[in-house]
Amino acid sequence: MSSRSANETFQPVAGILAFLLPGAGHAYLGEVRRGVHICIGVFFLFFGGIFIAGIDAIDREEDFWWFVGQAPVGPVAFGIDRIHQNMKAHDPPPDATADWFEMNRPARMRSLGHVGEIGALFATIAGMLNAICIIDATWHAPRRRRGERGGDA
Amino acid sequence: MIGLASILQLGLLAPAYRPFIDPLPLTGWLWWLTLIPLAFGVSMVYKAIRVSSSFNTYWREVLLMTLQILGAMIGLAIGVHILIEWLVPVLE
């Protein structure tokens, strides 16, 4: 059975900030460098997923359970989902013919197969890792420099 | 041949590709390469939480963890390949 660290504190504001922007919770707690690295890492994975699978990697309506994992990235995930839902409104009609595609270009392409799965996986892992960061910021135990007794610089 | 076909197809599809809107035209074996940035990104965030505040060893630990993940995945792939291609036919 694990026990809580003696210097662990409950930091709800840091938890909320960590949800609003990855890494912001740690930055608020004075660990700016840690926060910056978290932010870069989470956004690298999240936007890496969108880069691989296109905007179709984020789809709250059609891929709900993937989105549950992606949502902890914060408002950015919800914003991109909103943009994607707006693009879907301009999808080709069900009876679209070759002539339609000559006259129009779909707002976005669907990602299928491995590419679609890998892209969704990237974004979902980003969300899951940020969930760990949110928990770490909310129930926070400051790490110290090696051989140092004070807080983070 | 499959690799060459994948690269040629990538070249043909590239002009229509819109970054961050359309999926990457990764065909054939090319999608396996996405494991490298995936392992690197996971290592970046995980080590950002775990390392001491000085961050002196951060990039070294990120690189080490990335290599560990890639090594484990390649090892698993080799193990499963041996199991399916060599051991299972022997048992049948």
mmCIF file of C-alpha atoms in Angstrom:
data_model
loop_
_atom_site.group_PDB
_atom_site.id
_atom_site.type_symbol
_atom_site.label_atom_id
_atom_site.label_comp_id
_atom_site.label_asym_id
_atom_site.label_seq_id
_atom_site.Cartn_x
_atom_site.Cartn_y
_atom_site.Cartn_z
ATOM 1 C CA MET A 1 0.000 0.000 0.000
ATOM 2 C CA SER A 2 1.405 3.408 -0.912
ATOM 3 C CA SER A 3 1.456 6.336 1.478
ATOM 4 C CA ARG A 4 1.200 10.010 0.618
ATOM 5 C CA SER A 5 4.284 12.176 0.680
ATOM 6 C CA ALA A 6 4.642 14.237 3.896
ATOM 7 C CA ASN A 7 5.037 17.527 1.971
ATOM 8 C CA GLU A 8 2.145 16.851 -0.462
ATOM 9 C CA THR A 9 -0.431 19.664 -0.644
ATOM 10 C CA PHE A 10 -3.857 20.013 -2.292
ATOM 11 C CA GLN A 11 -3.690 22.673 -5.044
ATOM 12 C CA PRO A 12 -7.084 22.974 -6.794
ATOM 13 C CA VAL A 13 -6.135 26.188 -8.643
ATOM 14 C CA ALA A 14 -3.065 24.456 -10.091
ATOM 15 C CA GLY A 15 -5.263 21.536 -11.172
ATOM 16 C CA ILE A 16 -7.682 23.853 -12.993
ATOM 17 C CA LEU A 17 -4.818 25.736 -14.660
ATOM 18 C CA ALA A 18 -3.213 22.428 -15.700
ATOM 19 C CA PHE A 19 -6.473 21.491 -17.433
ATOM 20 C CA LEU A 20 -6.826 24.888 -19.130
ATOM 21 C CA LEU A 21 -3.256 24.804 -20.485
ATOM 22 C CA PRO A 22 -0.922 21.802 -20.160
ATOM 23 C CA GLY A 23 1.947 22.690 -17.831
ATOM 24 C CA ALA A 24 0.299 25.856 -16.465
ATOM 25 C CA GLY A 25 -0.431 24.146 -13.133
ATOM 26 C CA HIS A 26 3.230 23.396 -12.504
ATOM 27 C CA ALA A 27 4.214 26.884 -13.671
ATOM 28 C CA TYR A 28 1.710 28.354 -11.165
ATOM 29 C CA LEU A 29 3.386 26.282 -8.427
ATOM 30 C CA GLY A 30 6.760 27.799 -9.298
ATOM 31 C CA GLU A 31 8.058 24.903 -11.408
ATOM 32 C CA VAL A 32 8.111 26.917 -14.623
ATOM 33 C CA ARG A 33 10.686 24.770 -16.379
ATOM 34 C CA ARG A 34 8.729 21.601 -15.632
ATOM 35 C CA GLY A 35 5.560 23.284 -16.885
ATOM 36 C CA VAL A 36 7.199 24.335 -20.143
ATOM 37 C CA HIS A 37 8.482 20.805 -20.787
ATOM 38 C CA ILE A 38 5.030 19.338 -20.028
ATOM 39 C CA CYS A 39 3.380 21.864 -22.375
ATOM 40 C CA ILE A 40 5.807 21.138 -25.215
ATOM 41 C CA GLY A 41 5.500 17.362 -24.752
ATOM 42 C CA VAL A 42 1.695 17.257 -24.562
ATOM 43 C CA PHE A 43 1.216 19.576 -27.550
ATOM 44 C CA PHE A 44 3.901 17.693 -29.512
ATOM 45 C CA LEU A 45 1.869 14.490 -29.130
ATOM 46 C CA PHE A 46 -1.538 16.143 -29.587
ATOM 47 C CA PHE A 47 -0.680 18.107 -32.716
ATOM 48 C CA GLY A 48 1.484 15.208 -33.907
ATOM 49 C CA GLY A 49 -1.693 13.119 -33.919
ATOM 50 C CA ILE A 50 -3.539 15.772 -35.915
ATOM 51 C CA PHE A 51 -0.556 16.058 -38.283
ATOM 52 C CA ILE A 52 -0.625 12.293 -38.928
ATOM 53 C CA ALA A 53 -4.384 11.619 -39.116
ATOM 54 C CA GLY A 54 -5.595 15.104 -40.021
ATOM 55 C CA ILE A 55 -8.300 16.908 -38.104
ATOM 56 C CA ASP A 56 -10.338 13.674 -38.252
ATOM 57 C CA ALA A 57 -8.223 12.430 -35.285
ATOM 58 C CA ILE A 58 -10.402 14.607 -33.006
ATOM 59 C CA ASP A 59 -14.072 13.750 -33.342
ATOM 60 C CA ARG A 60 -16.328 13.910 -30.288
ATOM 61 C CA GLU A 61 -19.394 12.663 -32.171
ATOM 62 C CA GLU A 62 -18.072 9.700 -34.158
ATOM 63 C CA ASP A 63 -15.115 8.647 -31.983
ATOM 64 C CA PHE A 64 -16.521 9.427 -28.552
ATOM 65 C CA TRP A 65 -14.313 7.068 -26.505
ATOM 66 C CA TRP A 66 -11.157 8.279 -28.231
ATOM 67 C CA PHE A 67 -12.274 11.823 -27.373
ATOM 68 C CA VAL A 68 -12.753 10.908 -23.706
ATOM 69 C CA GLY A 69 -9.014 10.213 -23.625
ATOM 70 C CA GLN A 70 -8.190 13.331 -25.660
ATOM 71 C CA ALA A 71 -10.332 15.750 -23.617
ATOM 72 C CA PRO A 72 -7.816 16.165 -20.720
ATOM 73 C CA VAL A 73 -5.619 18.170 -23.128
ATOM 74 C CA GLY A 74 -8.129 20.925 -22.290
ATOM 75 C CA PRO A 75 -9.940 23.645 -24.226
ATOM 76 C CA VAL A 76 -7.637 23.144 -27.217
ATOM 77 C CA ALA A 77 -9.120 19.646 -27.748
ATOM 78 C CA PHE A 78 -12.680 20.968 -27.492
ATOM 79 C CA GLY A 79 -11.864 23.874 -29.836
ATOM 80 C CA ILE A 80 -10.379 21.609 -32.499
ATOM 81 C CA ASP A 81 -13.355 19.271 -32.191
ATOM 82 C CA ARG A 82 -15.661 22.272 -32.770
ATOM 83 C CA ILE A 83 -13.706 23.249 -35.907
ATOM 84 C CA HIS A 84 -13.913 19.636 -37.106
ATOM 85 C CA GLN A 85 -17.675 19.449 -36.524
ATOM 86 C CA ASN A 86 -18.091 22.648 -38.577
ATOM 87 C CA MET A 87 -16.019 21.106 -41.391
ATOM 88 C CA LYS A 88 -18.207 17.991 -41.368
ATOM 89 C CA ALA A 89 -21.181 20.191 -42.201
ATOM 90 C CA HIS A 90 -19.531 20.693 -45.619
ATOM 91 C CA ASP A 91 -19.011 16.960 -46.306
ATOM 92 C CA PRO A 92 -19.930 15.686 -49.792
ATOM 93 C CA PRO A 93 -23.629 14.792 -50.065
ATOM 94 C CA PRO A 94 -24.376 11.046 -49.907
ATOM 95 C CA ASP A 95 -25.260 11.042 -53.608
ATOM 96 C CA ALA A 96 -22.138 12.996 -54.631
ATOM 97 C CA THR A 97 -20.944 12.147 -58.122
ATOM 98 C CA ALA A 98 -17.583 12.590 -59.815
ATOM 99 C CA ASP A 99 -18.890 15.928 -61.132
ATOM 100 C CA TRP A 100 -19.419 17.130 -57.561
ATOM 101 C CA PHE A 101 -15.799 16.347 -56.675
ATOM 102 C CA GLU A 102 -14.609 18.185 -59.793
ATOM 103 C CA MET A 103 -16.522 21.287 -58.717
ATOM 104 C CA ASN A 104 -15.828 21.054 -54.955
ATOM 105 C CA ARG A 105 -13.038 19.976 -52.694
ATOM 106 C CA PRO A 106 -14.115 18.362 -49.387
ATOM 107 C CA ALA A 107 -13.290 20.491 -46.340
ATOM 108 C CA ARG A 108 -11.327 17.581 -44.909
ATOM 109 C CA MET A 109 -10.405 14.000 -45.775
ATOM 110 C CA ARG A 110 -11.337 11.090 -43.525
ATOM 111 C CA SER A 111 -8.429 9.202 -41.999
ATOM 112 C CA LEU A 112 -8.785 5.445 -42.274
ATOM 113 C CA GLY A 113 -6.775 2.375 -41.317
ATOM 114 C CA HIS A 114 -3.474 2.557 -39.482
ATOM 115 C CA VAL A 115 -2.988 6.272 -40.111
ATOM 116 C CA GLY A 116 -6.323 7.129 -38.493
ATOM 117 C CA GLU A 117 -5.665 4.853 -35.533
ATOM 118 C CA ILE A 118 -2.134 6.120 -34.932
ATOM 119 C CA GLY A 119 -3.248 9.751 -35.118
ATOM 120 C CA ALA A 120 -6.070 9.170 -32.631
ATOM 121 C CA LEU A 121 -3.637 7.235 -30.415
ATOM 122 C CA PHE A 122 -1.126 10.127 -30.389
ATOM 123 C CA ALA A 123 -3.819 12.616 -29.326
ATOM 124 C CA THR A 124 -5.297 10.224 -26.756
ATOM 125 C CA ILE A 125 -1.920 9.503 -25.161
ATOM 126 C CA ALA A 126 -1.374 13.288 -24.992
ATOM 127 C CA GLY A 127 -4.662 13.599 -23.098
ATOM 128 C CA MET A 128 -3.879 10.711 -20.756
ATOM 129 C CA LEU A 129 -0.419 12.097 -19.981
ATOM 130 C CA ASN A 130 -1.897 15.529 -19.275
ATOM 131 C CA ALA A 131 -4.394 13.847 -16.931
ATOM 132 C CA ILE A 132 -1.386 12.547 -14.968
ATOM 133 C CA CYS A 133 0.073 16.083 -14.991
ATOM 134 C CA ILE A 134 -3.261 17.519 -13.727
ATOM 135 C CA ILE A 135 -3.275 14.994 -10.856
ATOM 136 C CA ASP A 136 0.392 15.740 -10.111
ATOM 137 C CA ALA A 137 -0.296 19.496 -9.987
ATOM 138 C CA THR A 138 -3.456 19.115 -7.887
ATOM 139 C CA TRP A 139 -1.904 16.850 -5.235
ATOM 140 C CA HIS A 140 1.503 18.403 -5.417
ATOM 141 C CA ALA A 141 4.722 17.374 -3.723
ATOM 142 C CA PRO A 142 7.531 19.724 -4.787
ATOM 143 C CA ARG A 143 10.665 18.035 -6.132
ATOM 144 C CA ARG A 144 13.951 19.522 -5.070
ATOM 145 C CA ARG A 145 17.258 19.857 -6.793
ATOM 146 C CA ARG A 146 19.653 17.127 -5.866
ATOM 147 C CA GLY A 147 21.241 17.929 -2.472
ATOM 148 C CA GLU A 148 18.964 20.971 -1.942
ATOM 149 C CA ARG A 149 16.584 21.502 0.979
ATOM 150 C CA GLY A 150 14.512 24.428 -0.368
ATOM 151 C CA GLY A 151 11.712 24.574 -2.973
ATOM 152 C CA ASP A 152 11.977 24.777 -6.719
ATOM 153 C CA ALA A 153 13.920 27.664 -8.233
ATOM 154 C CA MET B 1 9.295 -3.397 -53.709
ATOM 155 C CA ILE B 2 6.597 -2.599 -51.177
ATOM 156 C CA GLY B 3 8.814 0.123 -49.703
ATOM 157 C CA LEU B 4 9.477 1.658 -53.130
ATOM 158 C CA ALA B 5 5.769 1.554 -53.972
ATOM 159 C CA SER B 6 4.974 3.288 -50.670
ATOM 160 C CA ILE B 7 7.424 6.101 -51.326
ATOM 161 C CA LEU B 8 6.212 6.544 -54.917
ATOM 162 C CA GLN B 9 2.608 6.658 -53.724
ATOM 163 C CA LEU B 10 3.604 9.215 -51.055
ATOM 164 C CA GLY B 11 5.118 11.381 -53.790
ATOM 165 C CA LEU B 12 1.979 11.157 -55.943
ATOM 166 C CA LEU B 13 -0.383 12.013 -53.086
ATOM 167 C CA ALA B 14 1.747 14.748 -51.528
ATOM 168 C CA PRO B 15 0.544 17.675 -53.695
ATOM 169 C CA ALA B 16 -3.063 17.232 -52.505
ATOM 170 C CA TYR B 17 -2.063 16.970 -48.873
ATOM 171 C CA ARG B 18 -3.128 19.788 -46.525
ATOM 172 C CA PRO B 19 -1.147 19.571 -43.229
ATOM 173 C CA PHE B 20 -3.271 19.213 -40.058
ATOM 174 C CA ILE B 21 -6.438 18.908 -42.181
ATOM 175 C CA ASP B 22 -5.866 15.766 -44.245
ATOM 176 C CA PRO B 23 -4.275 12.525 -43.043
ATOM 177 C CA LEU B 24 -0.643 11.923 -43.972
ATOM 178 C CA PRO B 25 -0.405 9.754 -47.090
ATOM 179 C CA LEU B 26 1.478 7.025 -45.202
ATOM 180 C CA THR B 27 1.066 3.715 -46.969
ATOM 181 C CA GLY B 28 2.677 0.312 -46.694
ATOM 182 C CA TRP B 29 5.244 0.066 -43.903
ATOM 183 C CA LEU B 30 5.799 3.822 -43.475
ATOM 184 C CA TRP B 31 3.272 4.170 -40.644
ATOM 185 C CA TRP B 32 5.578 2.087 -38.441
ATOM 186 C CA LEU B 33 7.946 5.072 -38.352
ATOM 187 C CA THR B 34 5.384 7.004 -36.283
ATOM 188 C CA LEU B 35 6.434 4.825 -33.331
ATOM 189 C CA ILE B 36 9.614 6.934 -32.998
ATOM 190 C CA PRO B 37 7.928 10.338 -32.349
ATOM 191 C CA LEU B 38 5.305 8.568 -30.208
ATOM 192 C CA ALA B 39 7.979 7.077 -27.932
ATOM 193 C CA PHE B 40 9.819 10.419 -27.859
ATOM 194 C CA GLY B 41 6.680 12.399 -26.906
ATOM 195 C CA VAL B 42 5.681 9.957 -24.166
ATOM 196 C CA SER B 43 9.227 10.117 -22.780
ATOM 197 C CA MET B 44 9.236 13.943 -22.866
ATOM 198 C CA VAL B 45 6.077 14.289 -20.757
ATOM 199 C CA TYR B 46 6.835 11.393 -18.420
ATOM 200 C CA LYS B 47 10.353 12.604 -17.680
ATOM 201 C CA ALA B 48 9.119 16.206 -17.296
ATOM 202 C CA ILE B 49 7.132 14.980 -14.297
ATOM 203 C CA ARG B 50 9.768 12.621 -12.913
ATOM 204 C CA VAL B 51 13.146 14.375 -13.119
ATOM 205 C CA SER B 52 14.516 16.605 -10.332
ATOM 206 C CA SER B 53 13.989 20.352 -10.618
ATOM 207 C CA SER B 54 17.473 21.060 -11.935
ATOM 208 C CA PHE B 55 16.627 19.287 -15.238
ATOM 209 C CA ASN B 56 20.343 18.588 -15.717
ATOM 210 C CA THR B 57 19.724 15.035 -16.874
ATOM 211 C CA TYR B 58 16.387 15.666 -18.625
ATOM 212 C CA TRP B 59 17.319 15.187 -22.295
ATOM 213 C CA ARG B 60 19.620 12.255 -21.513
ATOM 214 C CA GLU B 61 16.791 10.508 -19.639
ATOM 215 C CA VAL B 62 14.295 11.311 -22.438
ATOM 216 C CA LEU B 63 16.641 9.805 -25.022
ATOM 217 C CA LEU B 64 17.276 6.749 -22.851
ATOM 218 C CA MET B 65 13.553 6.143 -22.269
ATOM 219 C CA THR B 66 12.812 6.609 -25.988
ATOM 220 C CA LEU B 67 15.433 3.990 -26.844
ATOM 221 C CA GLN B 68 14.084 1.668 -24.131
ATOM 222 C CA ILE B 69 10.541 1.893 -25.553
ATOM 223 C CA LEU B 70 11.764 1.338 -29.126
ATOM 224 C CA GLY B 71 13.959 -1.567 -28.005
ATOM 225 C CA ALA B 72 11.076 -3.157 -26.104
ATOM 226 C CA MET B 73 8.719 -2.797 -29.086
ATOM 227 C CA ILE B 74 11.264 -4.261 -31.518
ATOM 228 C CA GLY B 75 11.950 -7.085 -29.045
ATOM 229 C CA LEU B 76 8.239 -7.808 -28.721
ATOM 230 C CA ALA B 77 7.860 -7.796 -32.516
ATOM 231 C CA ILE B 78 10.741 -10.257 -32.906
ATOM 232 C CA GLY B 79 9.317 -12.453 -30.117
ATOM 233 C CA VAL B 80 5.835 -12.542 -31.622
ATOM 234 C CA HIS B 81 7.292 -13.187 -35.089
ATOM 235 C CA ILE B 82 9.270 -16.185 -33.779
ATOM 236 C CA LEU B 83 6.178 -17.462 -31.955
ATOM 237 C CA ILE B 84 3.840 -17.183 -34.942
ATOM 238 C CA GLU B 85 6.189 -18.051 -37.798
ATOM 239 C CA TRP B 86 8.389 -20.690 -36.148
ATOM 240 C CA LEU B 87 6.914 -22.156 -32.979
ATOM 241 C CA VAL B 88 3.221 -22.402 -33.876
ATOM 242 C CA PRO B 89 3.898 -24.337 -37.154
ATOM 243 C CA VAL B 90 6.062 -26.766 -35.153
ATOM 244 C CA LEU B 91 3.262 -27.327 -32.624
ATOM 245 C CA GLU B 92 0.603 -27.890 -35.288
#
